[in-house]
């Protein structure tokens, strides 16, 4: 059976169709502060903490993720890149800094984030376009972008909407790059939760705990892609440490998929 064929995506575990008993219990429907509209102060603290971490010169996620993006476009002289779910725009800003001819469309579904981005340096950057856009309904012609990137956001979405990201991302761009929270193997996940739960009153740790519980495994990501379109292939760039990194694209040859990661679920 093709992965994803016959799978009840709406009820699929975050660990995938083959998730173990323990993996199915290590998930939650609880929202992060980032997903809520009734906790503006806490949400702001998390956003600012993530942005500070992303900007760190040597270990910041923005530069790491930007280099992952650009590694997928080595032969494109002036790539068109769409960032969906951009938050405060740190990744797009780093892409423009590292690549002198790239054009970036910076988008988020949250109008307040987009307003902040537009009021800053990206709003007046000659190679940046700032827009409100939903990752599940991308307002762009087929194949308009060389690459669409969705970083540290897919786990916020339930499976049916996450599958729509695969549909729309591979429609509007030649490649869809998803960078997201790695889902630990169940025994390690349980041990990690035991260690960090006493500190979950700290807003950014609160959200990190929930992120891990909502993160998709490689088998779940394959199922989401196949549910979206059997012609989508997925390749994992995931290393032994760091986030899950997935490239999705349309394959005219049929509904096969490959996995370059050693992690299975």
PDB file of C-alpha atoms in Angstrom:
ATOM      1  CA  UNK A   1       0.000   0.000   0.000  1.00  0.00           C
ATOM      2  CA  UNK A   2       1.243   3.483  -0.830  1.00  0.00           C
ATOM      3  CA  UNK A   3       1.978   5.444   2.345  1.00  0.00           C
ATOM      4  CA  UNK A   4      -1.036   7.650   3.016  1.00  0.00           C
ATOM      5  CA  UNK A   5      -3.426   5.564   0.900  1.00  0.00           C
ATOM      6  CA  UNK A   6      -6.523   4.756   2.903  1.00  0.00           C
ATOM      7  CA  UNK A   7      -5.233   6.627   5.956  1.00  0.00           C
ATOM      8  CA  UNK A   8      -7.754   8.597   8.011  1.00  0.00           C
ATOM      9  CA  UNK A   9      -5.731  11.809   7.895  1.00  0.00           C
ATOM     10  CA  UNK A  10      -8.101  13.737  10.154  1.00  0.00           C
ATOM     11  CA  UNK A  11      -7.595  11.197  12.922  1.00  0.00           C
ATOM     12  CA  UNK A  12      -3.974  10.318  12.181  1.00  0.00           C
ATOM     13  CA  UNK A  13      -1.549  10.353  15.110  1.00  0.00           C
ATOM     14  CA  UNK A  14       1.296  12.855  14.977  1.00  0.00           C
ATOM     15  CA  UNK A  15       3.589   9.852  15.024  1.00  0.00           C
ATOM     16  CA  UNK A  16       2.049   8.654  11.761  1.00  0.00           C
ATOM     17  CA  UNK A  17      -0.230   5.776  10.727  1.00  0.00           C
ATOM     18  CA  UNK A  18       2.185   3.270  12.273  1.00  0.00           C
ATOM     19  CA  UNK A  19       2.634   5.136  15.568  1.00  0.00           C
ATOM     20  CA  UNK A  20       3.097   3.044  18.688  1.00  0.00           C
ATOM     21  CA  UNK A  21       0.789   3.071  21.700  1.00  0.00           C
ATOM     22  CA  UNK A  22       3.190   5.333  23.604  1.00  0.00           C
ATOM     23  CA  UNK A  23       3.691   7.687  20.658  1.00  0.00           C
ATOM     24  CA  UNK A  24      -0.078   8.139  20.322  1.00  0.00           C
ATOM     25  CA  UNK A  25      -0.238   9.273  23.937  1.00  0.00           C
ATOM     26  CA  UNK A  26       2.655  11.664  23.558  1.00  0.00           C
ATOM     27  CA  UNK A  27       0.619  14.215  21.649  1.00  0.00           C
ATOM     28  CA  UNK A  28      -1.845  16.959  22.502  1.00  0.00           C
ATOM     29  CA  UNK A  29      -4.492  19.232  21.035  1.00  0.00           C
ATOM     30  CA  UNK A  30      -3.534  21.966  23.475  1.00  0.00           C
ATOM     31  CA  UNK A  31      -2.500  25.218  21.777  1.00  0.00           C
ATOM     32  CA  UNK A  32       0.785  27.002  22.161  1.00  0.00           C
ATOM     33  CA  UNK A  33       0.723  30.640  23.216  1.00  0.00           C
ATOM     34  CA  UNK A  34       1.742  31.407  19.628  1.00  0.00           C
ATOM     35  CA  UNK A  35      -1.576  29.949  18.421  1.00  0.00           C
ATOM     36  CA  UNK A  36      -3.809  31.848  20.822  1.00  0.00           C
ATOM     37  CA  UNK A  37      -5.418  35.281  20.528  1.00  0.00           C
ATOM     38  CA  UNK A  38      -6.345  35.656  24.214  1.00  0.00           C
ATOM     39  CA  UNK A  39      -2.828  35.848  25.695  1.00  0.00           C
ATOM     40  CA  UNK A  40      -1.189  38.735  23.876  1.00  0.00           C
ATOM     41  CA  UNK A  41       1.474  39.381  26.520  1.00  0.00           C
ATOM     42  CA  UNK A  42       2.591  35.735  26.729  1.00  0.00           C
ATOM     43  CA  UNK A  43       2.438  35.362  22.960  1.00  0.00           C
ATOM     44  CA  UNK A  44       4.627  38.440  22.603  1.00  0.00           C
ATOM     45  CA  UNK A  45       7.196  37.029  25.030  1.00  0.00           C
ATOM     46  CA  UNK A  46       7.464  33.813  23.033  1.00  0.00           C
ATOM     47  CA  UNK A  47       7.741  35.651  19.701  1.00  0.00           C
ATOM     48  CA  UNK A  48      10.492  37.919  21.009  1.00  0.00           C
ATOM     49  CA  UNK A  49      12.383  35.013  22.597  1.00  0.00           C
ATOM     50  CA  UNK A  50      12.297  33.016  19.359  1.00  0.00           C
ATOM     51  CA  UNK A  51      13.375  36.046  17.357  1.00  0.00           C
ATOM     52  CA  UNK A  52      16.331  36.697  19.687  1.00  0.00           C
ATOM     53  CA  UNK A  53      17.404  33.084  19.374  1.00  0.00           C
ATOM     54  CA  UNK A  54      17.067  33.223  15.620  1.00  0.00           C
ATOM     55  CA  UNK A  55      19.301  36.292  15.343  1.00  0.00           C
ATOM     56  CA  UNK A  56      22.272  34.887  17.283  1.00  0.00           C
ATOM     57  CA  UNK A  57      25.372  35.328  15.099  1.00  0.00           C
ATOM     58  CA  UNK A  58      26.900  31.849  15.326  1.00  0.00           C
ATOM     59  CA  UNK A  59      24.087  29.524  16.319  1.00  0.00           C
ATOM     60  CA  UNK A  60      20.962  31.408  15.261  1.00  0.00           C
ATOM     61  CA  UNK A  61      18.263  29.446  13.503  1.00  0.00           C
ATOM     62  CA  UNK A  62      17.752  32.134  10.851  1.00  0.00           C
ATOM     63  CA  UNK A  63      21.188  31.689   9.323  1.00  0.00           C
ATOM     64  CA  UNK A  64      21.110  27.913   9.653  1.00  0.00           C
ATOM     65  CA  UNK A  65      17.736  27.734   7.943  1.00  0.00           C
ATOM     66  CA  UNK A  66      18.718  30.254   5.268  1.00  0.00           C
ATOM     67  CA  UNK A  67      21.705  28.122   4.318  1.00  0.00           C
ATOM     68  CA  UNK A  68      19.461  25.046   4.113  1.00  0.00           C
ATOM     69  CA  UNK A  69      17.168  26.977   1.756  1.00  0.00           C
ATOM     70  CA  UNK A  70      19.945  28.264  -0.490  1.00  0.00           C
ATOM     71  CA  UNK A  71      21.558  24.819  -0.699  1.00  0.00           C
ATOM     72  CA  UNK A  72      18.441  23.710  -2.607  1.00  0.00           C
ATOM     73  CA  UNK A  73      18.942  26.414  -5.253  1.00  0.00           C
ATOM     74  CA  UNK A  74      22.624  26.206  -6.231  1.00  0.00           C
ATOM     75  CA  UNK A  75      22.093  26.729  -9.961  1.00  0.00           C
ATOM     76  CA  UNK A  76      19.333  29.348  -9.865  1.00  0.00           C
ATOM     77  CA  UNK A  77      20.957  32.770 -10.412  1.00  0.00           C
ATOM     78  CA  UNK A  78      18.081  34.877  -9.089  1.00  0.00           C
ATOM     79  CA  UNK A  79      15.709  32.569  -7.213  1.00  0.00           C
ATOM     80  CA  UNK A  80      12.176  33.504  -6.320  1.00  0.00           C
ATOM     81  CA  UNK A  81      11.542  32.328  -2.768  1.00  0.00           C
ATOM     82  CA  UNK A  82       8.264  32.346  -0.865  1.00  0.00           C
ATOM     83  CA  UNK A  83       8.398  32.245   2.909  1.00  0.00           C
ATOM     84  CA  UNK A  84       5.086  31.225   4.445  1.00  0.00           C
ATOM     85  CA  UNK A  85       4.572  31.544   8.182  1.00  0.00           C
ATOM     86  CA  UNK A  86       7.400  34.055   8.434  1.00  0.00           C
ATOM     87  CA  UNK A  87       6.657  35.403  11.917  1.00  0.00           C
ATOM     88  CA  UNK A  88       8.754  38.561  12.220  1.00  0.00           C
ATOM     89  CA  UNK A  89      10.635  37.901   8.975  1.00  0.00           C
ATOM     90  CA  UNK A  90      14.036  36.897  10.339  1.00  0.00           C
ATOM     91  CA  UNK A  91      14.595  34.055   7.875  1.00  0.00           C
ATOM     92  CA  UNK A  92      13.663  36.186   4.866  1.00  0.00           C
ATOM     93  CA  UNK A  93      15.951  38.947   6.087  1.00  0.00           C
ATOM     94  CA  UNK A  94      18.850  36.482   6.314  1.00  0.00           C
ATOM     95  CA  UNK A  95      18.120  35.093   2.828  1.00  0.00           C
ATOM     96  CA  UNK A  96      18.330  38.579   1.351  1.00  0.00           C
ATOM     97  CA  UNK A  97      21.567  39.191   3.221  1.00  0.00           C
ATOM     98  CA  UNK A  98      23.237  35.952   2.109  1.00  0.00           C
ATOM     99  CA  UNK A  99      22.097  35.962  -1.536  1.00  0.00           C
ATOM    100  CA  UNK A 100      22.532  39.228  -3.488  1.00  0.00           C
ATOM    101  CA  UNK A 101      20.011  38.496  -6.246  1.00  0.00           C
ATOM    102  CA  UNK A 102      17.272  36.465  -4.589  1.00  0.00           C
ATOM    103  CA  UNK A 103      13.723  37.847  -4.457  1.00  0.00           C
ATOM    104  CA  UNK A 104      11.710  36.948  -1.386  1.00  0.00           C
ATOM    105  CA  UNK A 105       7.985  37.152  -0.761  1.00  0.00           C
ATOM    106  CA  UNK A 106       7.563  37.399   3.013  1.00  0.00           C
ATOM    107  CA  UNK A 107       4.171  36.231   4.266  1.00  0.00           C
ATOM    108  CA  UNK A 108       2.292  35.253   7.380  1.00  0.00           C
ATOM    109  CA  UNK A 109      -1.346  34.537   8.142  1.00  0.00           C
ATOM    110  CA  UNK A 110      -1.228  36.904  11.157  1.00  0.00           C
ATOM    111  CA  UNK A 111      -1.879  40.485   9.969  1.00  0.00           C
ATOM    112  CA  UNK A 112      -0.142  41.943  13.027  1.00  0.00           C
ATOM    113  CA  UNK A 113       3.108  40.154  12.158  1.00  0.00           C
ATOM    114  CA  UNK A 114       2.841  41.320   8.551  1.00  0.00           C
ATOM    115  CA  UNK A 115       2.208  44.893   9.676  1.00  0.00           C
ATOM    116  CA  UNK A 116       5.346  44.789  11.855  1.00  0.00           C
ATOM    117  CA  UNK A 117       7.407  43.382   8.980  1.00  0.00           C
ATOM    118  CA  UNK A 118       6.071  45.965   6.544  1.00  0.00           C
ATOM    119  CA  UNK A 119       6.908  48.805   8.914  1.00  0.00           C
ATOM    120  CA  UNK A 120      10.524  47.685   9.176  1.00  0.00           C
ATOM    121  CA  UNK A 121      13.449  47.268   6.811  1.00  0.00           C
ATOM    122  CA  UNK A 122      11.839  44.449   4.826  1.00  0.00           C
ATOM    123  CA  UNK A 123       8.908  46.696   3.940  1.00  0.00           C
ATOM    124  CA  UNK A 124      11.193  48.955   1.922  1.00  0.00           C
ATOM    125  CA  UNK A 125      13.662  46.348   0.680  1.00  0.00           C
ATOM    126  CA  UNK A 126      13.846  46.381  -3.145  1.00  0.00           C
ATOM    127  CA  UNK A 127      13.949  42.565  -3.355  1.00  0.00           C
ATOM    128  CA  UNK A 128      11.242  41.847  -0.769  1.00  0.00           C
ATOM    129  CA  UNK A 129       7.463  41.753  -1.034  1.00  0.00           C
ATOM    130  CA  UNK A 130       5.481  41.627   2.213  1.00  0.00           C
ATOM    131  CA  UNK A 131       1.973  40.129   2.203  1.00  0.00           C
ATOM    132  CA  UNK A 132      -0.663  38.462   4.347  1.00  0.00           C
ATOM    133  CA  UNK A 133      -0.998  34.903   3.078  1.00  0.00           C
ATOM    134  CA  UNK A 134      -2.309  31.558   4.315  1.00  0.00           C
ATOM    135  CA  UNK A 135       0.032  28.598   3.841  1.00  0.00           C
ATOM    136  CA  UNK A 136      -3.003  26.422   3.036  1.00  0.00           C
ATOM    137  CA  UNK A 137      -4.235  28.764   0.275  1.00  0.00           C
ATOM    138  CA  UNK A 138      -1.223  30.340  -1.437  1.00  0.00           C
ATOM    139  CA  UNK A 139      -2.160  33.293  -3.618  1.00  0.00           C
ATOM    140  CA  UNK A 140       0.247  32.682  -6.513  1.00  0.00           C
ATOM    141  CA  UNK A 141       0.145  31.078  -9.975  1.00  0.00           C
ATOM    142  CA  UNK A 142       1.263  27.499 -10.454  1.00  0.00           C
ATOM    143  CA  UNK A 143       5.051  27.162 -10.387  1.00  0.00           C
ATOM    144  CA  UNK A 144       5.624  30.871  -9.774  1.00  0.00           C
ATOM    145  CA  UNK A 145       8.314  30.339  -7.122  1.00  0.00           C
ATOM    146  CA  UNK A 146      11.511  28.342  -7.300  1.00  0.00           C
ATOM    147  CA  UNK A 147      11.059  27.344  -3.664  1.00  0.00           C
ATOM    148  CA  UNK A 148       8.533  27.807  -0.868  1.00  0.00           C
ATOM    149  CA  UNK A 149       9.775  27.467   2.703  1.00  0.00           C
ATOM    150  CA  UNK A 150       7.671  26.793   5.798  1.00  0.00           C
ATOM    151  CA  UNK A 151       9.914  26.893   8.859  1.00  0.00           C
ATOM    152  CA  UNK A 152       8.989  25.745  12.376  1.00  0.00           C
ATOM    153  CA  UNK A 153       5.274  26.067  11.666  1.00  0.00           C
ATOM    154  CA  UNK A 154       3.799  22.835  10.283  1.00  0.00           C
ATOM    155  CA  UNK A 155       3.307  21.330  13.742  1.00  0.00           C
ATOM    156  CA  UNK A 156       0.903  24.157  14.564  1.00  0.00           C
ATOM    157  CA  UNK A 157      -1.561  22.754  12.010  1.00  0.00           C
ATOM    158  CA  UNK A 158      -3.862  19.721  12.349  1.00  0.00           C
ATOM    159  CA  UNK A 159      -3.289  16.963   9.777  1.00  0.00           C
ATOM    160  CA  UNK A 160      -5.928  18.040   7.249  1.00  0.00           C
ATOM    161  CA  UNK A 161      -4.500  21.568   7.067  1.00  0.00           C
ATOM    162  CA  UNK A 162      -0.920  20.293   7.120  1.00  0.00           C
ATOM    163  CA  UNK A 163      -1.730  18.208   4.034  1.00  0.00           C
ATOM    164  CA  UNK A 164      -3.016  21.377   2.356  1.00  0.00           C
ATOM    165  CA  UNK A 165       0.415  22.938   2.856  1.00  0.00           C
ATOM    166  CA  UNK A 166       1.894  20.106   0.791  1.00  0.00           C
ATOM    167  CA  UNK A 167      -0.765  20.602  -1.884  1.00  0.00           C
ATOM    168  CA  UNK A 168      -0.328  24.357  -2.133  1.00  0.00           C
ATOM    169  CA  UNK A 169       3.432  24.489  -1.635  1.00  0.00           C
ATOM    170  CA  UNK A 170       4.157  22.012  -4.423  1.00  0.00           C
ATOM    171  CA  UNK A 171       1.660  23.770  -6.682  1.00  0.00           C
ATOM    172  CA  UNK A 172       2.959  27.316  -6.275  1.00  0.00           C
ATOM    173  CA  UNK A 173       6.665  26.397  -6.166  1.00  0.00           C
ATOM    174  CA  UNK A 174       9.005  23.937  -7.840  1.00  0.00           C
ATOM    175  CA  UNK A 175      10.071  22.743  -4.378  1.00  0.00           C
ATOM    176  CA  UNK A 176       8.487  22.956  -0.953  1.00  0.00           C
ATOM    177  CA  UNK A 177      10.982  22.989   1.917  1.00  0.00           C
ATOM    178  CA  UNK A 178       9.595  22.214   5.354  1.00  0.00           C
ATOM    179  CA  UNK A 179      11.798  22.726   8.396  1.00  0.00           C
ATOM    180  CA  UNK A 180      10.098  21.711  11.599  1.00  0.00           C
ATOM    181  CA  UNK A 181      10.486  20.468  15.132  1.00  0.00           C
ATOM    182  CA  UNK A 182      11.860  16.938  15.275  1.00  0.00           C
ATOM    183  CA  UNK A 183       9.578  14.428  16.937  1.00  0.00           C
ATOM    184  CA  UNK A 184      11.684  12.373  19.362  1.00  0.00           C
ATOM    185  CA  UNK A 185      11.358   8.615  19.561  1.00  0.00           C
ATOM    186  CA  UNK A 186       8.793   7.767  22.271  1.00  0.00           C
ATOM    187  CA  UNK A 187      11.123   6.584  25.098  1.00  0.00           C
ATOM    188  CA  UNK A 188      13.406   9.605  24.663  1.00  0.00           C
ATOM    189  CA  UNK A 189      10.401  11.881  24.327  1.00  0.00           C
ATOM    190  CA  UNK A 190       9.001  10.666  27.632  1.00  0.00           C
ATOM    191  CA  UNK A 191      12.339  11.222  29.364  1.00  0.00           C
ATOM    192  CA  UNK A 192      12.629  14.731  27.916  1.00  0.00           C
ATOM    193  CA  UNK A 193       9.122  15.630  29.087  1.00  0.00           C
ATOM    194  CA  UNK A 194       9.883  14.420  32.589  1.00  0.00           C
ATOM    195  CA  UNK A 195      12.934  16.698  32.674  1.00  0.00           C
ATOM    196  CA  UNK A 196      11.374  19.894  31.317  1.00  0.00           C
ATOM    197  CA  UNK A 197       7.792  19.856  32.609  1.00  0.00           C
ATOM    198  CA  UNK A 198       8.774  21.467  35.960  1.00  0.00           C
ATOM    199  CA  UNK A 199       9.908  24.535  33.960  1.00  0.00           C
ATOM    200  CA  UNK A 200       6.834  24.764  31.720  1.00  0.00           C
ATOM    201  CA  UNK A 201       5.646  27.951  33.436  1.00  0.00           C
ATOM    202  CA  UNK A 202       8.288  29.765  31.389  1.00  0.00           C
ATOM    203  CA  UNK A 203       6.387  30.805  28.224  1.00  0.00           C
ATOM    204  CA  UNK A 204       8.965  29.694  25.665  1.00  0.00           C
ATOM    205  CA  UNK A 205       9.412  26.304  27.409  1.00  0.00           C
ATOM    206  CA  UNK A 206       5.625  25.917  27.610  1.00  0.00           C
ATOM    207  CA  UNK A 207       5.451  26.289  23.841  1.00  0.00           C
ATOM    208  CA  UNK A 208       8.475  24.058  23.256  1.00  0.00           C
ATOM    209  CA  UNK A 209       6.836  21.230  25.233  1.00  0.00           C
ATOM    210  CA  UNK A 210       3.647  21.510  23.183  1.00  0.00           C
ATOM    211  CA  UNK A 211       5.636  21.762  19.938  1.00  0.00           C
ATOM    212  CA  UNK A 212       7.269  18.425  20.654  1.00  0.00           C
ATOM    213  CA  UNK A 213       3.913  16.820  21.385  1.00  0.00           C
ATOM    214  CA  UNK A 214       2.444  18.165  18.146  1.00  0.00           C
ATOM    215  CA  UNK A 215       5.437  17.541  15.887  1.00  0.00           C
ATOM    216  CA  UNK A 216       4.987  15.152  12.959  1.00  0.00           C
ATOM    217  CA  UNK A 217       7.170  12.084  12.498  1.00  0.00           C
ATOM    218  CA  UNK A 218       8.728  11.186   9.123  1.00  0.00           C
ATOM    219  CA  UNK A 219       6.030   8.540   8.531  1.00  0.00           C
ATOM    220  CA  UNK A 220       3.335  11.131   9.270  1.00  0.00           C
ATOM    221  CA  UNK A 221       4.931  13.593   6.860  1.00  0.00           C
ATOM    222  CA  UNK A 222       5.012  10.963   4.121  1.00  0.00           C
ATOM    223  CA  UNK A 223       1.340  10.174   4.765  1.00  0.00           C
ATOM    224  CA  UNK A 224       0.415  13.870   4.625  1.00  0.00           C
ATOM    225  CA  UNK A 225       2.212  14.299   1.304  1.00  0.00           C
ATOM    226  CA  UNK A 226       0.598  11.227  -0.231  1.00  0.00           C
ATOM    227  CA  UNK A 227      -2.823  12.313   0.999  1.00  0.00           C
ATOM    228  CA  UNK A 228      -2.259  15.721  -0.576  1.00  0.00           C
ATOM    229  CA  UNK A 229      -1.263  14.271  -3.953  1.00  0.00           C
ATOM    230  CA  UNK A 230       0.154  10.818  -4.798  1.00  0.00           C
ATOM    231  CA  UNK A 231       2.466  12.560  -7.304  1.00  0.00           C
ATOM    232  CA  UNK A 232       4.312  14.328  -4.469  1.00  0.00           C
ATOM    233  CA  UNK A 233       7.659  12.830  -3.486  1.00  0.00           C
ATOM    234  CA  UNK A 234       9.392  13.624  -0.213  1.00  0.00           C
ATOM    235  CA  UNK A 235      13.106  13.562   0.551  1.00  0.00           C
ATOM    236  CA  UNK A 236      14.489  14.020   4.049  1.00  0.00           C
ATOM    237  CA  UNK A 237      17.570  16.149   4.611  1.00  0.00           C
ATOM    238  CA  UNK A 238      17.361  15.529   8.356  1.00  0.00           C
ATOM    239  CA  UNK A 239      20.679  15.049  10.165  1.00  0.00           C
ATOM    240  CA  UNK A 240      21.214  13.167  13.377  1.00  0.00           C
ATOM    241  CA  UNK A 241      20.757  16.364  15.355  1.00  0.00           C
ATOM    242  CA  UNK A 242      18.658  19.381  14.534  1.00  0.00           C
ATOM    243  CA  UNK A 243      15.191  19.842  13.054  1.00  0.00           C
ATOM    244  CA  UNK A 244      13.323  17.679  10.587  1.00  0.00           C
ATOM    245  CA  UNK A 245      14.064  18.949   7.064  1.00  0.00           C
ATOM    246  CA  UNK A 246      11.844  17.800   4.197  1.00  0.00           C
ATOM    247  CA  UNK A 247      11.856  18.572   0.484  1.00  0.00           C
ATOM    248  CA  UNK A 248       8.559  17.937  -1.296  1.00  0.00           C
ATOM    249  CA  UNK A 249       8.049  18.186  -5.039  1.00  0.00           C
ATOM    250  CA  UNK A 250       5.825  16.832  -7.760  1.00  0.00           C
ATOM    251  CA  UNK A 251       7.051  13.699  -9.491  1.00  0.00           C
ATOM    252  CA  UNK A 252       5.573  13.019 -12.910  1.00  0.00           C
ATOM    253  CA  UNK A 253       6.830   9.470 -12.724  1.00  0.00           C
ATOM    254  CA  UNK A 254       4.393   8.284 -10.083  1.00  0.00           C
ATOM    255  CA  UNK A 255       3.632   8.048  -6.386  1.00  0.00           C
ATOM    256  CA  UNK A 256       6.977   6.901  -4.986  1.00  0.00           C
ATOM    257  CA  UNK A 257       8.879   8.559  -2.154  1.00  0.00           C
ATOM    258  CA  UNK A 258      12.367   8.403  -0.731  1.00  0.00           C
ATOM    259  CA  UNK A 259      13.755   8.972   2.730  1.00  0.00           C
ATOM    260  CA  UNK A 260      17.337  10.111   3.261  1.00  0.00           C
ATOM    261  CA  UNK A 261      16.898  10.153   7.021  1.00  0.00           C
ATOM    262  CA  UNK A 262      17.620   7.187   9.266  1.00  0.00           C
ATOM    263  CA  UNK A 263      14.751   8.261  11.532  1.00  0.00           C
ATOM    264  CA  UNK A 264      11.551   6.350  10.828  1.00  0.00           C
ATOM    265  CA  UNK A 265       9.101   7.744  13.330  1.00  0.00           C
TER     266      UNK A 265
END
